[in-house]
Amino acid sequence: MAPIGEGIMKKRISKIIRKTKETDIIVRLGIDGKGDADIKTGIGFLDHMLTLFAKHGFFDLSVTAKGDLDVDIHHTNEDVGITLGSAFKKALGTKKGIKRFGDSFVPMDGCLVRVVTDISNRPSLHIHYKTKRGIENLLANLAIGDNVKYSFVNLEQFSQAFIMNAGINMHIEILAFDKDLHHLMESIFKAMARALDEATQIDKRSKGIPSTKGK
């Protein structure tokens, strides 16, 4: 008979509260979830992106944020990224048994994105523009939304804040872009979710930390 508790994985959940003079944020995260989401950041497009991030990563995610949106979305957007990254790091704990690496392609009509992740605790973000010449400058000047605009630069800042606090090395490849910024950014968030879902899964063959360093 197996010892009591053997084979039962400890729940990988976390709650992070971040409060500054600019923002007040609470994130609750379950790594091994069903994709349930309750997102209220005050930034409509970010709410949409985090909802589908939870759905496609099978993460249970709750985010409530109050920020100085009367100034602009920068502080709220970045601080949500910081808090979510911190929640991922806390929920993963020692990272024992995780697959560590994740890779996902996601198409949306004329857009195609690939995201590759390594939960290495050596965080860095790399965005590769593998489509037509000048795409980097074009994207830097694009934003969507009516009352509250969300830009590709906002996405970069959110992603940078997220990976730095989660301890993730991430490469984002933009392989095709058909001028629909909504589709492009949605592809990125979905690919991030799918890659992280793969990387955070438990490999039953693994007996410890997935590194020859032992940490």
XYZ file of C-alpha atoms in Angstrom, residues 37-177:
141
model
C -11.206 33.928 -14.969
C -12.519 36.967 -13.122
C -10.570 39.974 -14.400
C -11.213 43.605 -13.502
C -8.241 45.876 -14.210
C -10.066 48.942 -15.518
C -8.358 48.373 -18.889
C -10.887 46.648 -21.125
C -8.464 45.162 -23.625
C -6.156 43.835 -20.903
C -9.180 42.225 -19.208
C -9.956 40.469 -22.499
C -6.346 39.310 -22.951
C -6.023 37.959 -19.406
C -9.368 36.164 -19.691
C -8.204 34.271 -22.765
C -4.746 33.817 -21.187
C -6.433 31.942 -18.329
C -8.680 29.999 -20.725
C -5.927 28.733 -23.012
C -3.430 28.086 -20.208
C -6.001 26.291 -18.004
C -5.119 28.689 -15.197
C -7.729 29.797 -12.676
C -7.112 33.528 -12.431
C -8.641 36.406 -10.515
C -7.317 39.948 -10.917
C -8.701 43.103 -9.365
C -6.843 46.352 -9.933
C -7.406 49.992 -9.132
C -4.941 52.429 -10.648
C -4.364 56.002 -11.699
C -6.107 55.572 -15.034
C -6.854 59.285 -14.997
C -3.143 59.697 -15.818
C -2.858 56.808 -18.323
C -2.771 53.004 -18.305
C 0.997 52.610 -17.873
C 1.200 52.083 -14.097
C -1.810 49.757 -13.922
C -0.736 47.716 -16.951
C 2.831 47.264 -15.710
C 1.886 46.609 -12.084
C -0.627 43.932 -13.094
C 2.238 42.278 -14.987
C 4.475 42.518 -11.907
C 1.807 41.046 -9.628
C 0.849 38.238 -12.002
C 4.509 37.305 -12.453
C 4.996 37.231 -8.685
C 1.912 35.011 -8.366
C 3.304 32.535 -10.899
C 6.638 32.361 -9.112
C 4.990 31.803 -5.735
C 2.548 29.186 -7.046
C 5.327 27.181 -8.707
C 7.260 26.973 -5.449
C 10.411 24.854 -5.787
C 9.473 23.988 -9.409
C 10.155 20.338 -8.625
C 9.089 18.058 -11.457
C 7.982 20.731 -13.932
C 8.718 20.295 -17.630
C 10.338 23.765 -17.538
C 10.201 24.401 -21.309
C 7.163 25.336 -23.387
C 6.632 26.076 -27.082
C 3.456 27.175 -28.865
C 2.427 28.444 -32.309
C -0.876 30.346 -32.525
C -2.422 31.667 -35.771
C -5.252 34.179 -35.996
C -6.301 34.807 -39.567
C -3.305 36.569 -41.162
C -1.277 36.710 -37.948
C 1.063 33.977 -36.754
C 2.993 33.999 -33.493
C 5.330 31.599 -31.728
C 6.187 31.821 -28.018
C 8.942 29.724 -26.413
C 9.476 29.771 -22.647
C 12.034 28.513 -20.152
C 11.177 28.747 -16.451
C 14.832 29.183 -15.583
C 14.860 31.942 -12.956
C 17.068 33.845 -15.434
C 14.396 36.171 -16.797
C 14.693 37.935 -20.121
C 12.270 38.902 -22.888
C 13.182 38.719 -26.574
C 10.825 39.786 -29.362
C 11.788 38.704 -32.876
C 10.203 40.385 -35.891
C 10.375 37.727 -38.612
C 8.030 39.314 -41.090
C 8.201 42.262 -43.473
C 10.869 44.944 -43.082
C 9.931 47.870 -40.882
C 7.365 45.925 -38.848
C 9.023 46.879 -35.554
C 8.597 50.607 -36.207
C 5.052 50.074 -37.472
C 3.982 48.178 -34.358
C 5.570 50.766 -32.061
C 3.028 53.285 -33.340
C -0.111 51.153 -33.274
C -2.823 51.081 -30.600
C -6.420 49.893 -30.413
C -9.445 50.923 -28.385
C -11.710 53.957 -28.183
C -11.812 55.424 -24.683
C -8.824 53.491 -23.296
C -6.227 52.632 -25.930
C -3.911 49.624 -25.658
C -0.747 49.590 -27.741
C 1.850 47.046 -28.760
C 4.256 48.963 -26.520
C 1.851 48.366 -23.612
C 1.961 44.648 -24.412
C 5.765 44.697 -24.356
C 5.793 46.497 -21.005
C 3.266 44.073 -19.502
C 5.225 41.056 -20.769
C 8.530 42.436 -19.488
C 7.073 43.064 -16.023
C 5.492 39.605 -15.980
C 8.545 37.560 -16.987
C 10.992 39.498 -14.792
C 8.922 38.773 -11.694
C 8.058 35.193 -12.667
C 11.679 34.283 -13.452
C 10.954 33.264 -17.053
C 13.069 33.468 -20.204
C 10.654 34.128 -23.069
C 11.032 34.494 -26.821
C 8.157 35.918 -28.864
C 8.393 35.475 -32.636
C 6.090 37.486 -34.894
C 5.982 35.332 -38.010
C 3.117 37.044 -39.865
C 1.081 40.231 -39.404
